[in-house]
């Protein structure tokens, strides 16, 4: 069902006048006497709920909650408050399912407004003032001449509907019915009595405003609306919530702070940097962050500054954010890496891979290699060589600034270099789906941690989480899953390419997530074996100190280093028009980039020196001493703004009482259990190949307790031979038995793994050029084409290589395949999901939703049941064509012949023997995006060829996506 956004139209008026039959409608006024304040608002809410309950009892099935009728006496009840009050009243009386609630309000105008209303029970919304504003804009000539009022209205409704669907999907919710009334929100700044009364079940951890403040705000807005106008008050407030405006909403990063920061790092002026931080740290007039409501409790006897840990050691705890090459320019990305490598800190690749040329040092000794390689659950550019060239491998579970959303790189930013780095196709947009498409349980995450540690045993394994309610429990699971680092990412900061709704309304402050994580890890005695890192608009030394006191050992920065390099916060990062050459791939604009590693280095040393000054005053000589000392923080609310007086920081500042043996920071290493890996035997057997590229063969028994077989061997090969690997068939190992998870993960060129038996999930994960052959035991009596051979998520994020499977695979076969070739006898649901490159041949049936999100590569499916088009394939991003092109036929026959020869497949042999009959049943799955990139040349090539008489789209009839 689509979300509903309705205007004040004949539709609503018709509903309002229904007075017979099953649909009886009544309108309930959502107004209160402005002069009565809190008492009047409370009374009106009670009356609204009682009227709604009485209407249900009287047989009404449509309740229209309306704030029309505002005048000099009556003010509107906030629409969300009114809706939640009615919804929860009816829920308590067990009558909610008998009625639909329609909100007629002048307040809703943004995506989050509609999401909240629906989330707290609304069935349909009539944003009459937003619609009337569009008509008014047209009357005043402020819309393009070719946009009519009705067209503008349709665009608005379409935009809101699409954004709502995006919002639902971020929570893993598919339908409006599931989202309505689900209350999947956390309140920040509402007190518990208000939440209990009107938003029961909603988490609110720092208390805040109550009904009194809401009434006072409504009174102020009402008084402002009805006060006599003067000549100087003819304009409405400029807003400035999403972008800085003079006299608008206050932004921490504004022209003054940006200019101070850039001047300080360019002339290396500590005085100017102090002026910059003074503007940010003094939040007594502008409450922008939770840490702005805290104060440091300095020691009576400070430590001499000379005895405090030096800045050159503190800067090693700093990292830069996961900004991918592609989202920012080559020059900006490499400048950050050079700066952090000079400091001894760490830069992060983001999920876009990294050019292998950066793995080697420059002639002047600088390194452009990012120490942190982000994996993002098997997304673009993750090869064995990429993984071994890292000091830390970071699994991106979510992004703090937009949790639940994946990254997206528009096709116009994907040039030849970026496509090569990400193992995709130039010009084809790249979408990283939300993480709940990847990790379904803590066991899946634990497996990925184990996989990565096998490939690169020397690297730390980090997991990036979002600061949200319950993150402490997840962090405890991450620690038990043997991650070395957990990153708690805050809601502020993040890319300027994020949706505006996400920038303002998704995620939570890192202070909340970090405090909860520290407390849960301490209470479960898990803190001692995992490092904690945080990020989210850290800008000053004071920010770092507060993060340390709340439990973080390492600190991430992203926005501020970009500003140090020249970013001027245009917030147009997705348009490829960045005028300072940072968030663009345009060569002309990139030439304008003036940032230098020294600018970033100066920034971090300024931060470190400020940290040292605070440490001296607090009485700490080392950062390790400071970590987790929450007793050195206090709330600073005595002189707070009238809205902030109700804030309660006790949940953040809580220090569990624990035995002295429980460490507040990491003091021991994780045991990843690599000693028992079967790969040690493989590496020993492969010694001649590793040392001198001599061919090696071997046979091994395998059991399902042997996980990630081949990954450690692959890492050894990549360390010695890079992405080229070894010559084909240098190493050929045969296994007999049942393989565990991730068999053949990250296997590089030159390695063939042959399996006689079966395998669990994730076979061929991240395959990087190797070959995997699997078939049932030769003594088995069942038909391979009718039997499950391997588990789910085969070829997950593979970049190259081959897989031949004489049997059926489970769900999500070749998900995110970025270049591997595969032949399989059948697949489960969601085959080739989000595939960006490569070739897949399925010579049997498929499950549902095949090719969902597929943007590159080609799949060929044998449609014996003739139901693939109507029942099996998701046509949203692909065209289906008959197999008639000579090149396609040659590719198909060649792969089937190899499949027959390597696996002994009876089905492949039958298809080849009966090719004249079988060819007509093959369907070519061709993504729209891939066709668009191939363009006219591809269409001309196929022009004039005969097309099938079926309903399949012919190659010359393609409608480009």
XYZ file of C-alpha atoms in Angstrom, residues 302-692:
391
model
C 46.396 20.192 38.142
C 49.207 18.135 36.631
C 52.122 20.088 35.106
C 51.573 20.235 31.368
C 55.106 18.932 30.816
C 54.110 15.624 32.458
C 51.118 15.081 30.170
C 51.306 12.605 27.273
C 52.829 14.383 24.255
C 50.695 15.507 21.323
C 52.620 13.262 18.913
C 51.244 10.245 20.815
C 47.697 11.573 21.187
C 47.304 12.178 17.439
C 47.835 8.448 16.841
C 44.366 7.917 18.335
C 42.729 10.057 15.640
C 41.116 8.708 12.500
C 39.389 10.349 9.575
C 35.893 9.323 8.549
C 34.859 6.709 5.998
C 34.553 8.967 2.961
C 34.905 6.893 -0.170
C 36.895 7.713 -3.275
C 34.081 8.698 -5.567
C 32.142 10.618 -2.977
C 35.198 12.874 -2.660
C 37.910 13.550 -5.200
C 41.164 11.653 -5.641
C 43.116 14.699 -4.451
C 41.084 15.131 -1.265
C 41.080 11.423 -0.458
C 44.831 11.058 -0.898
C 45.618 14.265 0.996
C 43.803 12.876 4.030
C 45.698 9.595 3.761
C 49.091 11.311 3.484
C 48.341 13.521 6.476
C 47.153 10.681 8.718
C 50.079 8.452 7.752
C 52.528 11.218 8.623
C 50.797 11.597 12.003
C 50.644 7.876 12.742
C 46.852 8.036 12.828
C 44.548 6.311 10.360
C 42.538 7.382 7.329
C 39.590 5.352 6.045
C 38.903 4.239 2.479
C 35.142 4.302 2.870
C 33.257 1.598 1.005
C 34.604 2.544 -2.424
C 37.788 0.499 -2.544
C 41.270 1.917 -3.102
C 43.538 2.219 -6.124
C 46.329 -0.353 -5.779
C 48.885 2.252 -6.858
C 48.408 3.786 -3.413
C 49.668 0.643 -1.661
C 53.289 1.602 -2.486
C 55.087 4.571 -0.958
C 55.785 7.671 -3.045
C 59.313 8.694 -3.941
C 59.367 11.284 -1.131
C 58.447 8.638 1.452
C 54.785 9.620 1.803
C 52.143 6.910 1.819
C 48.744 7.435 0.174
C 47.503 4.094 1.520
C 44.530 4.286 3.880
C 45.232 2.288 7.015
C 41.538 1.487 7.521
C 39.896 -0.488 4.739
C 36.135 -0.475 4.990
C 34.391 -3.667 3.981
C 30.750 -2.585 4.249
C 29.591 -6.201 4.254
C 31.103 -7.248 0.945
C 30.449 -4.182 -1.144
C 32.402 -2.663 -3.993
C 36.137 -3.109 -4.409
C 36.747 -5.696 -1.697
C 39.515 -7.946 -2.999
C 42.057 -10.071 -1.221
C 44.829 -7.617 -2.110
C 42.719 -4.751 -0.745
C 42.232 -6.582 2.548
C 45.868 -7.491 3.138
C 46.936 -3.881 2.613
C 45.252 -2.678 5.793
C 46.014 -2.121 9.438
C 42.314 -2.231 10.280
C 39.345 -3.779 8.470
C 36.142 -1.970 9.341
C 32.785 -3.660 8.839
C 30.223 -0.977 8.144
C 26.992 -2.067 9.772
C 25.514 1.415 9.518
C 26.340 5.069 9.007
C 25.714 7.379 11.934
C 24.384 10.259 9.863
C 21.927 8.056 7.981
C 21.377 4.695 9.717
C 19.486 2.121 7.718
C 20.580 3.606 4.400
C 23.320 2.438 2.121
C 25.617 4.689 0.159
C 24.762 5.797 -3.333
C 27.070 7.102 -6.042
C 25.300 8.598 -9.076
C 26.327 7.238 -12.458
C 27.732 10.579 -13.622
C 30.376 10.359 -10.878
C 31.448 6.810 -11.802
C 34.269 7.390 -14.254
C 36.770 4.834 -15.568
C 39.068 5.073 -12.545
C 36.288 4.798 -9.969
C 34.669 1.932 -11.859
C 37.978 0.063 -11.952
C 38.535 0.654 -8.251
C 35.033 -0.495 -7.365
C 34.963 -3.366 -9.878
C 31.903 -1.964 -11.583
C 30.956 -0.399 -14.930
C 31.663 3.254 -15.834
C 28.523 5.356 -15.887
C 26.441 2.856 -13.901
C 25.167 4.195 -10.582
C 26.262 2.283 -7.501
C 23.802 1.603 -4.704
C 24.773 0.053 -1.410
C 21.584 -1.299 0.114
C 20.936 -0.877 3.825
C 22.905 -3.191 6.096
C 19.891 -5.252 7.152
C 20.137 -6.741 3.646
C 23.494 -8.197 4.681
C 23.699 -9.140 8.321
C 20.738 -11.006 9.766
C 22.207 -12.112 13.080
C 25.198 -11.736 15.324
C 26.332 -15.130 13.978
C 26.556 -13.696 10.447
C 28.598 -10.805 11.777
C 30.848 -13.138 13.739
C 31.458 -15.124 10.556
C 32.459 -12.013 8.621
C 34.812 -10.987 11.444
C 36.393 -14.449 11.296
C 36.657 -14.297 7.495
C 38.481 -10.977 7.544
C 40.822 -12.040 10.338
C 41.775 -15.116 8.316
C 42.640 -13.042 5.255
C 44.678 -10.542 7.259
C 45.571 -11.869 10.730
C 47.671 -8.773 11.483
C 44.806 -6.303 10.990
C 42.386 -5.166 13.665
C 38.745 -6.002 12.897
C 36.376 -3.145 13.660
C 32.589 -2.941 13.536
C 30.834 0.366 12.907
C 27.540 0.796 14.768
C 25.075 3.656 15.156
C 24.333 5.461 18.393
C 20.789 4.295 19.061
C 18.849 2.735 21.903
C 20.098 -0.815 22.407
C 23.487 -0.250 20.798
C 25.141 -1.385 24.032
C 23.646 -4.852 23.650
C 24.795 -5.002 20.035
C 28.280 -3.839 21.075
C 28.388 -6.631 23.666
C 27.580 -9.105 20.896
C 30.288 -7.555 18.730
C 32.786 -8.044 21.539
C 31.720 -11.655 21.992
C 32.045 -12.109 18.224
C 35.738 -11.220 18.673
C 35.884 -7.806 17.048
C 38.914 -5.811 18.120
C 37.264 -2.382 17.833
C 33.702 -1.090 17.981
C 32.891 2.332 16.546
C 29.863 4.211 17.871
C 28.861 6.682 15.193
C 26.808 9.758 15.999
C 24.033 11.419 14.050
C 25.729 14.710 13.244
C 28.266 15.174 10.517
C 28.136 12.773 7.611
C 28.036 13.456 3.942
C 26.328 16.458 2.428
C 24.855 13.996 -0.067
C 22.624 12.483 2.624
C 18.885 13.003 2.214
C 17.830 16.152 4.052
C 15.427 14.199 6.218
C 18.241 11.896 7.335
C 20.561 14.799 8.122
C 18.067 16.184 10.608
C 16.077 13.223 11.837
C 18.067 9.983 11.619
C 20.497 8.666 14.199
C 21.237 9.904 17.696
C 24.037 11.852 19.405
C 27.170 9.826 19.991
C 27.080 10.823 23.656
C 24.024 8.581 24.154
C 25.374 5.614 22.218
C 28.879 5.823 23.659
C 27.658 6.043 27.251
C 25.340 3.063 26.804
C 28.071 1.023 25.110
C 30.589 1.712 27.871
C 28.098 0.860 30.599
C 26.911 -2.407 29.021
C 30.451 -3.565 28.240
C 31.531 -2.817 31.803
C 28.546 -4.566 33.387
C 29.284 -7.681 31.306
C 33.070 -7.478 31.822
C 33.621 -7.252 28.071
C 35.245 -3.828 27.967
C 38.731 -5.185 28.630
C 38.992 -6.941 25.269
C 37.691 -4.373 22.795
C 38.663 -0.817 21.901
C 35.880 1.743 21.640
C 35.939 4.537 19.092
C 33.417 7.292 18.432
C 32.723 9.912 15.791
C 30.062 12.450 14.882
C 31.075 16.108 14.398
C 34.020 16.127 16.807
C 35.495 19.607 16.401
C 37.499 20.655 19.456
C 39.821 19.290 22.097
C 36.990 19.531 24.619
C 34.870 17.226 22.438
C 37.655 14.633 22.451
C 38.082 14.859 26.220
C 34.364 14.328 26.831
C 34.396 11.361 24.455
C 37.324 9.882 26.401
C 35.626 10.406 29.758
C 32.511 8.676 28.417
C 34.610 5.679 27.387
C 36.180 6.158 23.957
C 39.851 5.400 23.309
C 39.920 6.589 19.699
C 38.256 9.504 17.945
C 37.022 9.975 14.394
C 36.850 13.231 12.445
C 35.401 13.780 8.981
C 33.725 17.137 8.413
C 36.359 19.237 10.136
C 39.352 17.775 8.248
C 37.466 18.488 5.012
C 36.947 22.067 6.124
C 40.625 22.282 7.026
C 41.365 21.271 3.420
C 39.028 23.938 2.042
C 35.414 22.713 2.243
C 32.967 25.626 2.491
C 29.869 23.587 3.345
C 27.881 24.119 0.148
C 25.945 20.915 0.974
C 25.786 19.962 -2.713
C 28.080 16.947 -2.499
C 25.872 14.718 -4.670
C 25.700 17.165 -7.593
C 29.370 16.887 -8.632
C 29.605 20.702 -8.545
C 31.871 21.267 -5.520
C 33.644 24.537 -6.310
C 36.664 23.748 -4.114
C 37.424 20.383 -5.709
C 36.588 18.143 -2.754
C 33.229 16.440 -3.433
C 33.533 16.208 -7.215
C 35.023 14.111 -9.980
C 34.959 16.966 -12.517
C 38.594 17.501 -13.646
C 38.074 21.265 -13.957
C 36.724 21.562 -10.425
C 39.297 19.145 -9.011
C 42.010 21.478 -10.311
C 40.742 24.061 -7.816
C 41.604 21.877 -4.828
C 44.133 23.712 -2.651
C 44.233 21.504 0.420
C 47.571 20.262 1.732
C 48.462 17.485 4.180
C 49.978 20.156 6.419
C 46.548 21.747 6.893
C 45.134 18.500 8.239
C 48.234 17.828 10.331
C 48.058 21.291 11.895
C 44.389 20.754 12.740
C 45.036 17.497 14.563
C 48.007 18.839 16.478
C 45.914 21.822 17.588
C 43.267 19.364 18.819
C 45.893 17.251 20.614
C 47.392 20.273 22.372
C 43.954 21.314 23.598
C 43.392 17.771 24.859
C 46.664 18.000 26.788
C 45.605 21.278 28.404
C 42.316 19.781 29.586
C 44.082 16.630 30.782
C 46.453 18.704 32.915
C 43.539 20.528 34.527
C 41.680 17.248 35.109
C 44.741 15.640 36.698
C 45.504 13.016 34.027
C 48.931 12.292 32.588
C 47.830 9.829 29.885
C 44.746 9.338 27.784
C 44.472 5.762 29.086
C 43.991 7.163 32.605
C 41.183 9.387 31.341
C 39.175 6.754 29.451
C 35.885 5.983 31.169
C 36.326 8.454 34.032
C 32.757 9.688 33.772
C 33.006 10.958 37.345
C 34.941 13.902 35.918
C 31.842 15.115 34.092
C 28.852 16.984 35.468
C 25.681 18.507 34.080
C 25.730 22.273 33.501
C 22.032 23.120 33.628
C 21.777 25.745 36.377
C 21.606 28.660 33.964
C 20.183 26.704 31.048
C 17.662 27.975 28.530
C 14.053 27.524 29.667
C 13.609 24.649 27.233
C 16.745 22.861 28.453
C 16.058 23.001 32.198
C 14.245 19.667 32.130
C 17.173 17.764 30.618
C 18.489 14.945 32.817
C 21.940 13.637 31.901
C 22.114 11.062 34.685
C 21.738 8.123 32.262
C 24.772 9.346 30.319
C 26.849 10.180 33.392
C 26.059 6.933 35.221
C 29.137 5.046 36.446
C 28.435 1.379 37.326
C 29.892 0.206 40.634
C 32.179 -2.652 39.700
C 35.064 -4.686 41.145
C 38.511 -3.215 40.590
C 39.409 -6.132 38.318
C 36.975 -4.865 35.649
C 38.931 -2.665 33.267
C 37.471 0.569 31.855
C 39.476 0.203 28.613
C 40.987 -2.521 26.457
C 43.827 -4.348 28.233
C 43.863 -7.743 26.507
C 43.728 -9.111 22.965
C 40.822 -11.020 21.460
C 41.277 -14.727 20.786
C 40.139 -15.208 17.178
C 40.730 -18.961 17.202
C 42.963 -18.961 14.140
C 45.234 -21.681 15.548
C 42.748 -24.381 14.552
C 42.310 -23.190 10.956
C 42.687 -25.818 8.241
C 44.528 -23.226 6.172
C 47.717 -23.781 8.147
C 47.934 -27.226 6.501
C 47.085 -25.694 3.114
C 49.818 -23.078 3.437
C 52.371 -25.689 4.419
C 51.406 -27.851 1.446
C 51.490 -24.832 -0.881
C 54.989 -23.732 0.171
C 56.611 -24.469 -3.225
C 53.934 -22.423 -4.981
C 54.256 -19.556 -2.524
C 58.024 -19.494 -2.698
C 58.682 -20.154 -6.405
